[in-house]
mmCIF file of C-alpha atoms in Angstrom:
data_model
loop_
_atom_site.group_PDB
_atom_site.id
_atom_site.type_symbol
_atom_site.label_atom_id
_atom_site.label_comp_id
_atom_site.label_asym_id
_atom_site.label_seq_id
_atom_site.Cartn_x
_atom_site.Cartn_y
_atom_site.Cartn_z
ATOM 1 C CA MET A 1 -44.294 -3.377 13.506
ATOM 2 C CA SER A 2 -47.633 -1.976 12.437
ATOM 3 C CA ARG A 3 -50.718 -3.562 13.415
ATOM 4 C CA SER A 4 -52.832 -2.580 10.743
ATOM 5 C CA PRO A 5 -55.800 -4.815 9.839
ATOM 6 C CA HIS A 6 -55.359 -3.981 6.183
ATOM 7 C CA ILE A 7 -52.331 -6.206 6.259
ATOM 8 C CA ASP A 8 -53.936 -9.189 6.852
ATOM 9 C CA PRO A 9 -55.247 -11.036 3.729
ATOM 10 C CA ALA A 10 -57.924 -12.205 5.441
ATOM 11 C CA PHE A 11 -59.909 -8.896 4.835
ATOM 12 C CA GLY A 12 -59.474 -9.094 1.548
ATOM 13 C CA ARG A 13 -61.059 -12.187 1.093
ATOM 14 C CA TYR A 14 -63.744 -10.810 3.640
ATOM 15 C CA LEU A 15 -64.577 -7.594 1.377
ATOM 16 C CA ARG A 16 -64.271 -10.190 -1.757
ATOM 17 C CA ARG A 17 -67.194 -11.983 0.013
ATOM 18 C CA PHE A 18 -69.033 -9.095 1.910
ATOM 19 C CA PHE A 19 -69.760 -6.576 -1.206
ATOM 20 C CA PRO A 20 -71.564 -9.312 -3.649
ATOM 21 C CA THR A 21 -73.368 -10.637 -0.898
ATOM 22 C CA MET A 22 -74.653 -7.018 0.558
ATOM 23 C CA THR A 23 -75.346 -5.983 -3.310
ATOM 24 C CA ILE A 24 -77.532 -9.117 -3.610
ATOM 25 C CA TYR A 25 -79.290 -8.300 -0.444
ATOM 26 C CA VAL A 26 -80.014 -4.855 -1.474
ATOM 27 C CA VAL A 27 -81.055 -5.900 -4.557
ATOM 28 C CA LEU A 28 -83.768 -8.667 -2.855
ATOM 29 C CA VAL A 29 -84.983 -5.923 -0.369
ATOM 30 C CA PHE A 30 -86.192 -4.164 -3.222
ATOM 31 C CA THR A 31 -87.852 -6.751 -5.405
ATOM 32 C CA VAL A 32 -89.252 -9.125 -2.867
ATOM 33 C CA PRO A 33 -91.681 -6.322 -2.089
ATOM 34 C CA TRP A 34 -92.405 -5.902 -5.938
ATOM 35 C CA ALA A 35 -92.444 -9.709 -6.531
ATOM 36 C CA ILE A 36 -94.753 -10.591 -3.664
ATOM 37 C CA GLN A 37 -97.182 -7.390 -5.144
ATOM 38 C CA ALA A 38 -96.752 -8.846 -8.514
ATOM 39 C CA ILE A 39 -96.893 -12.278 -8.351
ATOM 40 C CA GLN A 40 -99.292 -12.469 -5.121
ATOM 41 C CA PRO A 41 -98.294 -15.854 -4.038
ATOM 42 C CA GLN A 42 -99.838 -17.493 -1.119
ATOM 43 C CA GLY A 43 -98.883 -20.249 1.051
ATOM 44 C CA PRO A 44 -95.145 -22.030 0.642
ATOM 45 C CA LEU A 45 -94.248 -19.898 -2.056
ATOM 46 C CA LEU A 46 -95.171 -16.545 -0.270
ATOM 47 C CA TRP A 47 -92.562 -18.057 2.466
ATOM 48 C CA ALA A 48 -89.874 -18.711 -0.165
ATOM 49 C CA ILE A 49 -90.205 -15.349 -1.669
ATOM 50 C CA ALA A 50 -90.695 -13.750 1.913
ATOM 51 C CA ILE A 51 -87.169 -15.200 3.324
ATOM 52 C CA LEU A 52 -85.348 -14.253 0.322
ATOM 53 C CA PRO A 53 -83.633 -11.021 1.982
ATOM 54 C CA ALA A 54 -82.697 -12.737 4.720
ATOM 55 C CA LEU A 55 -80.466 -15.541 3.353
ATOM 56 C CA PRO A 56 -77.688 -12.672 2.275
ATOM 57 C CA LEU A 57 -77.858 -11.444 5.804
ATOM 58 C CA MET A 58 -77.314 -14.946 6.903
ATOM 59 C CA MET A 59 -74.471 -15.417 4.743
ATOM 60 C CA VAL A 60 -72.645 -12.328 6.451
ATOM 61 C CA PHE A 61 -72.779 -13.715 9.534
ATOM 62 C CA LEU A 62 -70.695 -16.699 7.982
ATOM 63 C CA ILE A 63 -68.785 -14.430 5.803
ATOM 64 C CA ILE A 64 -67.575 -12.983 9.369
ATOM 65 C CA GLY A 65 -66.956 -16.366 11.233
ATOM 66 C CA ALA A 66 -64.687 -17.095 8.632
ATOM 67 C CA LEU A 67 -63.025 -13.609 8.712
ATOM 68 C CA LEU A 68 -62.091 -14.673 12.212
ATOM 69 C CA ILE A 69 -61.020 -18.176 11.500
ATOM 70 C CA GLU A 70 -59.027 -16.810 8.831
ATOM 71 C CA LEU A 71 -57.125 -14.069 10.351
ATOM 72 C CA ARG A 72 -53.155 -14.552 11.152
ATOM 73 C CA ASP A 73 -52.588 -11.870 13.781
ATOM 74 C CA GLU A 74 -54.422 -13.008 17.058
ATOM 75 C CA TYR A 75 -54.345 -9.324 18.024
ATOM 76 C CA ILE A 76 -56.251 -8.212 14.972
ATOM 77 C CA ARG A 77 -58.741 -11.510 15.696
ATOM 78 C CA MET A 78 -59.102 -10.183 19.053
ATOM 79 C CA LEU A 79 -60.093 -7.132 18.355
ATOM 80 C CA GLU A 80 -62.516 -8.243 15.812
ATOM 81 C CA ILE A 81 -64.011 -10.578 17.885
ATOM 82 C CA ARG A 82 -64.219 -7.696 20.811
ATOM 83 C CA LYS A 83 -66.394 -5.553 18.082
ATOM 84 C CA ALA A 84 -68.793 -8.632 17.839
ATOM 85 C CA LEU A 85 -69.186 -8.609 21.238
ATOM 86 C CA VAL A 86 -69.943 -5.393 22.152
ATOM 87 C CA ALA A 87 -72.384 -5.672 19.010
ATOM 88 C CA THR A 88 -73.831 -8.684 20.144
ATOM 89 C CA GLY A 89 -74.354 -7.117 23.567
ATOM 90 C CA PHE A 90 -75.691 -3.863 22.172
ATOM 91 C CA ALA A 91 -78.301 -5.542 19.874
ATOM 92 C CA MET A 92 -79.187 -8.206 22.681
ATOM 93 C CA SER A 93 -79.631 -4.974 25.010
ATOM 94 C CA ALA A 94 -81.566 -3.093 22.439
ATOM 95 C CA ALA A 95 -84.045 -5.841 21.757
ATOM 96 C CA SER A 96 -84.554 -6.882 24.919
ATOM 97 C CA GLY A 97 -85.373 -3.369 26.002
ATOM 98 C CA TRP A 98 -87.634 -2.796 23.361
ATOM 99 C CA GLY A 99 -89.197 -5.610 23.495
ATOM 100 C CA PHE A 100 -90.455 -4.579 27.543
ATOM 101 C CA LEU A 101 -91.396 -1.344 26.049
ATOM 102 C CA GLU A 102 -93.495 -2.941 23.569
ATOM 103 C CA VAL A 103 -95.323 -5.305 25.974
ATOM 104 C CA TYR A 104 -95.606 -3.048 29.112
ATOM 105 C CA ALA A 105 -95.398 0.514 27.654
ATOM 106 C CA ASP A 106 -97.435 0.117 24.010
ATOM 107 C CA ALA A 107 -94.148 1.229 22.083
ATOM 108 C CA PRO A 108 -94.605 0.534 18.427
ATOM 109 C CA HIS A 109 -93.639 -3.103 17.154
ATOM 110 C CA LEU A 110 -90.542 -3.295 15.761
ATOM 111 C CA PRO A 111 -89.760 -6.010 13.168
ATOM 112 C CA LEU A 112 -87.059 -8.216 13.892
ATOM 113 C CA PHE A 113 -84.861 -7.766 10.950
ATOM 114 C CA THR A 114 -84.307 -4.351 13.379
ATOM 115 C CA VAL A 115 -82.277 -6.781 15.584
ATOM 116 C CA PRO A 116 -79.149 -7.478 12.779
ATOM 117 C CA ILE A 117 -79.341 -4.103 12.005
ATOM 118 C CA LEU A 118 -78.678 -2.905 15.341
ATOM 119 C CA TRP A 119 -75.660 -5.483 15.474
ATOM 120 C CA PHE A 120 -73.998 -3.981 12.241
ATOM 121 C CA GLY A 121 -74.360 -0.426 14.023
ATOM 122 C CA GLY A 122 -73.002 -2.006 16.988
ATOM 123 C CA LEU A 123 -69.661 -3.312 15.202
ATOM 124 C CA ALA A 124 -69.052 0.673 14.838
ATOM 125 C CA ILE A 125 -69.696 0.937 18.485
ATOM 126 C CA GLY A 126 -66.922 -1.963 18.856
ATOM 127 C CA ALA A 127 -64.739 -0.049 16.585
ATOM 128 C CA VAL A 128 -64.751 2.849 18.650
ATOM 129 C CA ALA A 129 -64.256 0.672 22.033
ATOM 130 C CA ASN A 130 -61.153 -1.067 20.460
ATOM 131 C CA VAL A 131 -59.832 2.370 19.789
ATOM 132 C CA ILE A 132 -60.789 3.660 23.412
ATOM 133 C CA VAL A 133 -59.295 0.478 24.899
ATOM 134 C CA MET A 134 -56.001 0.700 22.935
ATOM 135 C CA ARG A 135 -55.332 4.425 23.622
ATOM 136 C CA ARG A 136 -55.634 3.776 27.340
ATOM 137 C CA SER A 137 -53.705 0.369 26.965
ATOM 138 C CA ARG A 138 -50.486 2.766 25.065
ATOM 139 C CA ALA A 139 -51.052 5.635 27.962
ATOM 140 C CA ASP A 140 -50.260 2.660 30.692
ATOM 141 C CA ASP A 141 -47.541 1.671 28.663
ATOM 142 C CA SER A 142 -45.783 4.999 28.501
ATOM 143 C CA ALA A 143 -46.551 5.660 32.317
#
């Protein structure tokens, strides 16, 4: 029996949620700076406009959580959870390390929205970790 993650219908639902949400994110990343410069809002309106690009990213974390809940195959769910754990460890480690470099070594400041970007990159590292673990497991099973 194949263990392809593309079989589970939860992945289709995930993609149908993810792509529109990320499209909204990309649109907001480009339109919010323009809107702030054009409107020159102050106070609460500025805050409301400035937070807009974060909202789709927040939704993506909910979408990923829904994927983990909706997956039927426990093994595939475990692989997805491992990816998320690796991504979390990577992003938090990088953020912590860079924070100390900023404080003690005058490294340039990075905005906090860099952390979720690191997390999404960490998902790729987690996918590689899954491949390595699965290959080792298969080698141990055949030995």
